[in-house]
Amino acid sequence: MPYVAARIVERYVPGSLGGLSEEEPSPDLMGRLWEMIYSGKACCHLEKEKEWAHIRADFMREIPRQTAMVRHDLALCDHK
């Protein structure tokens, strides 16, 4: 999902990915996209950033697990 979302955003807001190349999904790219998403602002963060910082930290700790899933999925595609 972050890959598809990034492609859509980049199409309508060129340069919004800060120079990330989204041509080919990779575990590294997905990790960087997740980090960008989790670093962003959600409605609950707009007024109470400090109170919600632990939630953001929890999401950031999930990035290695998420990139491992991408790596696994890509490996499955390579075997076909």
Short mmCIF file of N, CA and C in Angstrom, two decimals:
data_model
loop_
_atom_site.label_atom_id
_atom_site.label_comp_id
_atom_site.label_asym_id
_atom_site.label_seq_id
_atom_site.Cartn_x
_atom_site.Cartn_y
_atom_site.Cartn_z
N MET A 1 0.80 -1.21 0.00
CA MET A 1 0.00 0.00 0.00
C MET A 1 0.84 1.27 0.00
N PRO A 2 1.93 1.35 0.79
CA PRO A 2 2.68 2.61 0.73
C PRO A 2 3.29 2.85 -0.65
N TYR A 3 3.64 1.79 -1.35
CA TYR A 3 4.21 1.95 -2.69
C TYR A 3 3.17 2.54 -3.64
N VAL A 4 1.98 2.01 -3.61
CA VAL A 4 0.91 2.51 -4.49
C VAL A 4 0.58 3.95 -4.12
N ALA A 5 0.47 4.23 -2.83
CA ALA A 5 0.17 5.59 -2.38
C ALA A 5 1.26 6.56 -2.83
N ALA A 6 2.52 6.15 -2.72
CA ALA A 6 3.63 7.00 -3.12
C ALA A 6 3.58 7.31 -4.62
N ARG A 7 3.24 6.32 -5.41
CA ARG A 7 3.14 6.53 -6.86
C ARG A 7 2.04 7.55 -7.18
N ILE A 8 0.92 7.44 -6.49
CA ILE A 8 -0.19 8.37 -6.72
C ILE A 8 0.21 9.78 -6.29
N VAL A 9 0.77 9.92 -5.10
CA VAL A 9 1.16 11.24 -4.61
C VAL A 9 2.20 11.86 -5.53
N GLU A 10 3.19 11.10 -5.92
CA GLU A 10 4.26 11.62 -6.79
C GLU A 10 3.70 12.06 -8.14
N ARG A 11 2.69 11.38 -8.61
CA ARG A 11 2.11 11.76 -9.91
C ARG A 11 1.46 13.14 -9.84
N TYR A 12 0.76 13.41 -8.73
CA TYR A 12 0.03 14.67 -8.62
C TYR A 12 0.81 15.76 -7.89
N VAL A 13 1.84 15.38 -7.14
CA VAL A 13 2.69 16.35 -6.44
C VAL A 13 4.15 15.95 -6.71
N PRO A 14 4.64 16.23 -7.91
CA PRO A 14 6.00 15.83 -8.26
C PRO A 14 7.02 16.38 -7.26
N GLY A 15 7.97 15.53 -6.89
CA GLY A 15 9.00 15.91 -5.95
C GLY A 15 8.64 15.70 -4.49
N SER A 16 7.42 15.27 -4.23
CA SER A 16 6.96 15.11 -2.85
C SER A 16 7.66 13.98 -2.10
N LEU A 17 8.31 13.09 -2.83
CA LEU A 17 9.00 11.98 -2.18
C LEU A 17 10.45 12.32 -1.85
N GLY A 18 10.81 13.55 -2.02
CA GLY A 18 12.15 13.98 -1.65
C GLY A 18 13.26 13.27 -2.41
N GLY A 19 13.01 12.96 -3.67
CA GLY A 19 14.05 12.34 -4.48
C GLY A 19 14.09 10.82 -4.43
N LEU A 20 13.20 10.20 -3.66
CA LEU A 20 13.16 8.73 -3.65
C LEU A 20 12.73 8.23 -5.02
N SER A 21 13.38 7.22 -5.50
CA SER A 21 12.97 6.61 -6.76
C SER A 21 11.98 5.51 -6.43
N GLU A 22 10.78 5.65 -6.98
CA GLU A 22 9.76 4.65 -6.69
C GLU A 22 9.51 3.73 -7.88
N GLU A 23 10.51 3.61 -8.74
CA GLU A 23 10.35 2.79 -9.93
C GLU A 23 10.18 1.31 -9.62
N GLU A 24 10.94 0.77 -8.72
CA GLU A 24 10.93 -0.66 -8.42
C GLU A 24 10.75 -0.85 -6.92
N PRO A 25 9.70 -1.57 -6.49
CA PRO A 25 9.56 -1.78 -5.05
C PRO A 25 10.71 -2.64 -4.51
N SER A 26 11.24 -2.23 -3.39
CA SER A 26 12.31 -2.97 -2.73
C SER A 26 12.11 -2.84 -1.22
N PRO A 27 12.69 -3.73 -0.44
CA PRO A 27 12.57 -3.60 1.01
C PRO A 27 13.08 -2.25 1.51
N ASP A 28 14.19 -1.76 0.93
CA ASP A 28 14.74 -0.47 1.37
C ASP A 28 13.76 0.66 1.07
N LEU A 29 13.22 0.69 -0.14
CA LEU A 29 12.26 1.72 -0.51
C LEU A 29 11.04 1.66 0.39
N MET A 30 10.53 0.46 0.63
CA MET A 30 9.34 0.33 1.47
C MET A 30 9.62 0.81 2.88
N GLY A 31 10.78 0.50 3.42
CA GLY A 31 11.13 0.97 4.76
C GLY A 31 11.18 2.49 4.82
N ARG A 32 11.74 3.10 3.78
CA ARG A 32 11.82 4.56 3.74
C ARG A 32 10.43 5.18 3.59
N LEU A 33 9.57 4.54 2.80
CA LEU A 33 8.20 5.05 2.66
C LEU A 33 7.44 4.93 3.98
N TRP A 34 7.58 3.79 4.66
CA TRP A 34 6.92 3.64 5.96
C TRP A 34 7.42 4.71 6.93
N GLU A 35 8.72 4.96 6.92
CA GLU A 35 9.27 5.98 7.81
C GLU A 35 8.68 7.36 7.49
N MET A 36 8.53 7.67 6.20
CA MET A 36 7.91 8.95 5.82
C MET A 36 6.47 9.02 6.30
N ILE A 37 5.75 7.92 6.14
CA ILE A 37 4.34 7.90 6.57
C ILE A 37 4.25 8.09 8.08
N TYR A 38 5.03 7.33 8.82
CA TYR A 38 4.96 7.39 10.27
C TYR A 38 5.50 8.70 10.83
N SER A 39 6.31 9.41 10.07
CA SER A 39 6.83 10.70 10.52
C SER A 39 5.84 11.83 10.26
N GLY A 40 4.83 11.55 9.47
CA GLY A 40 3.85 12.57 9.12
C GLY A 40 2.91 12.89 10.26
N LYS A 41 1.99 13.76 9.96
CA LYS A 41 1.02 14.20 10.97
C LYS A 41 -0.32 13.52 10.74
N ALA A 42 -0.86 12.98 11.80
CA ALA A 42 -2.23 12.48 11.81
C ALA A 42 -3.04 13.45 12.66
N CYS A 43 -4.34 13.39 12.57
CA CYS A 43 -5.15 14.36 13.30
C CYS A 43 -4.86 14.36 14.80
N CYS A 44 -4.58 13.21 15.38
CA CYS A 44 -4.32 13.15 16.82
C CYS A 44 -2.99 13.79 17.18
N HIS A 45 -2.06 13.89 16.22
CA HIS A 45 -0.75 14.48 16.49
C HIS A 45 -0.77 16.00 16.38
N LEU A 46 -1.77 16.55 15.73
CA LEU A 46 -1.75 17.98 15.46
C LEU A 46 -1.78 18.82 16.73
N GLU A 47 -2.49 18.36 17.73
CA GLU A 47 -2.63 19.14 18.96
C GLU A 47 -1.81 18.57 20.12
N LYS A 48 -1.54 17.29 20.12
CA LYS A 48 -0.90 16.65 21.26
C LYS A 48 0.28 15.79 20.83
N GLU A 49 1.24 16.42 20.20
CA GLU A 49 2.40 15.69 19.67
C GLU A 49 3.10 14.86 20.75
N LYS A 50 3.38 15.45 21.89
CA LYS A 50 4.12 14.74 22.95
C LYS A 50 3.33 13.55 23.48
N GLU A 51 2.03 13.72 23.63
CA GLU A 51 1.21 12.64 24.18
C GLU A 51 1.13 11.44 23.23
N TRP A 52 1.31 11.68 21.94
CA TRP A 52 1.19 10.62 20.94
C TRP A 52 2.53 10.14 20.40
N ALA A 53 3.63 10.70 20.88
CA ALA A 53 4.96 10.33 20.38
C ALA A 53 5.25 8.85 20.57
N HIS A 54 4.75 8.24 21.65
CA HIS A 54 5.01 6.82 21.89
C HIS A 54 4.34 5.94 20.83
N ILE A 55 3.21 6.39 20.31
CA ILE A 55 2.52 5.64 19.25
C ILE A 55 3.38 5.65 17.98
N ARG A 56 3.90 6.82 17.65
CA ARG A 56 4.77 6.93 16.48
C ARG A 56 5.99 6.03 16.65
N ALA A 57 6.57 6.03 17.84
CA ALA A 57 7.75 5.19 18.11
C ALA A 57 7.40 3.71 17.94
N ASP A 58 6.21 3.31 18.38
CA ASP A 58 5.78 1.92 18.20
C ASP A 58 5.70 1.55 16.73
N PHE A 59 5.13 2.44 15.92
CA PHE A 59 5.05 2.19 14.48
C PHE A 59 6.43 2.11 13.86
N MET A 60 7.33 3.00 14.26
CA MET A 60 8.70 3.00 13.70
C MET A 60 9.41 1.68 14.01
N ARG A 61 9.16 1.13 15.19
CA ARG A 61 9.79 -0.15 15.55
C ARG A 61 9.28 -1.30 14.69
N GLU A 62 8.15 -1.14 14.05
CA GLU A 62 7.58 -2.18 13.19
C GLU A 62 8.20 -2.19 11.79
N ILE A 63 8.92 -1.16 11.42
CA ILE A 63 9.46 -1.06 10.06
C ILE A 63 10.33 -2.26 9.69
N PRO A 64 11.26 -2.72 10.53
CA PRO A 64 12.05 -3.89 10.14
C PRO A 64 11.18 -5.13 9.86
N ARG A 65 10.14 -5.33 10.62
CA ARG A 65 9.25 -6.48 10.38
C ARG A 65 8.52 -6.30 9.05
N GLN A 66 8.09 -5.08 8.78
CA GLN A 66 7.37 -4.82 7.53
C GLN A 66 8.29 -4.99 6.32
N THR A 67 9.52 -4.52 6.42
CA THR A 67 10.44 -4.68 5.29
C THR A 67 10.82 -6.15 5.11
N ALA A 68 10.87 -6.90 6.19
CA ALA A 68 11.15 -8.34 6.09
C ALA A 68 10.02 -9.03 5.32
N MET A 69 8.79 -8.59 5.54
CA MET A 69 7.66 -9.18 4.80
C MET A 69 7.77 -8.85 3.32
N VAL A 70 8.19 -7.62 2.99
CA VAL A 70 8.38 -7.24 1.59
C VAL A 70 9.47 -8.11 0.97
N ARG A 71 10.57 -8.27 1.69
CA ARG A 71 11.69 -9.09 1.21
C ARG A 71 11.20 -10.52 0.93
N HIS A 72 10.42 -11.06 1.83
CA HIS A 72 9.87 -12.41 1.68
C HIS A 72 8.96 -12.49 0.45
N ASP A 73 8.05 -11.51 0.31
CA ASP A 73 7.14 -11.50 -0.82
C ASP A 73 7.88 -11.38 -2.15
N LEU A 74 8.89 -10.52 -2.19
CA LEU A 74 9.66 -10.37 -3.42
C LEU A 74 10.42 -11.65 -3.76
N ALA A 75 10.92 -12.34 -2.74
CA ALA A 75 11.61 -13.61 -2.97
C ALA A 75 10.65 -14.64 -3.56
N LEU A 76 9.42 -14.65 -3.09
CA LEU A 76 8.43 -15.58 -3.64
C LEU A 76 8.17 -15.28 -5.11
N CYS A 77 8.12 -13.99 -5.48
CA CYS A 77 7.89 -13.62 -6.87
C CYS A 77 9.07 -14.01 -7.76
N ASP A 78 10.26 -13.98 -7.21
CA ASP A 78 11.46 -14.33 -7.99
C ASP A 78 11.49 -15.82 -8.32
N HIS A 79 10.81 -16.64 -7.52
CA HIS A 79 10.84 -18.10 -7.74
C HIS A 79 9.84 -18.55 -8.80
N LYS A 80 9.01 -17.66 -9.26
CA LYS A 80 8.00 -18.06 -10.25
C LYS A 80 8.51 -17.93 -11.65
#
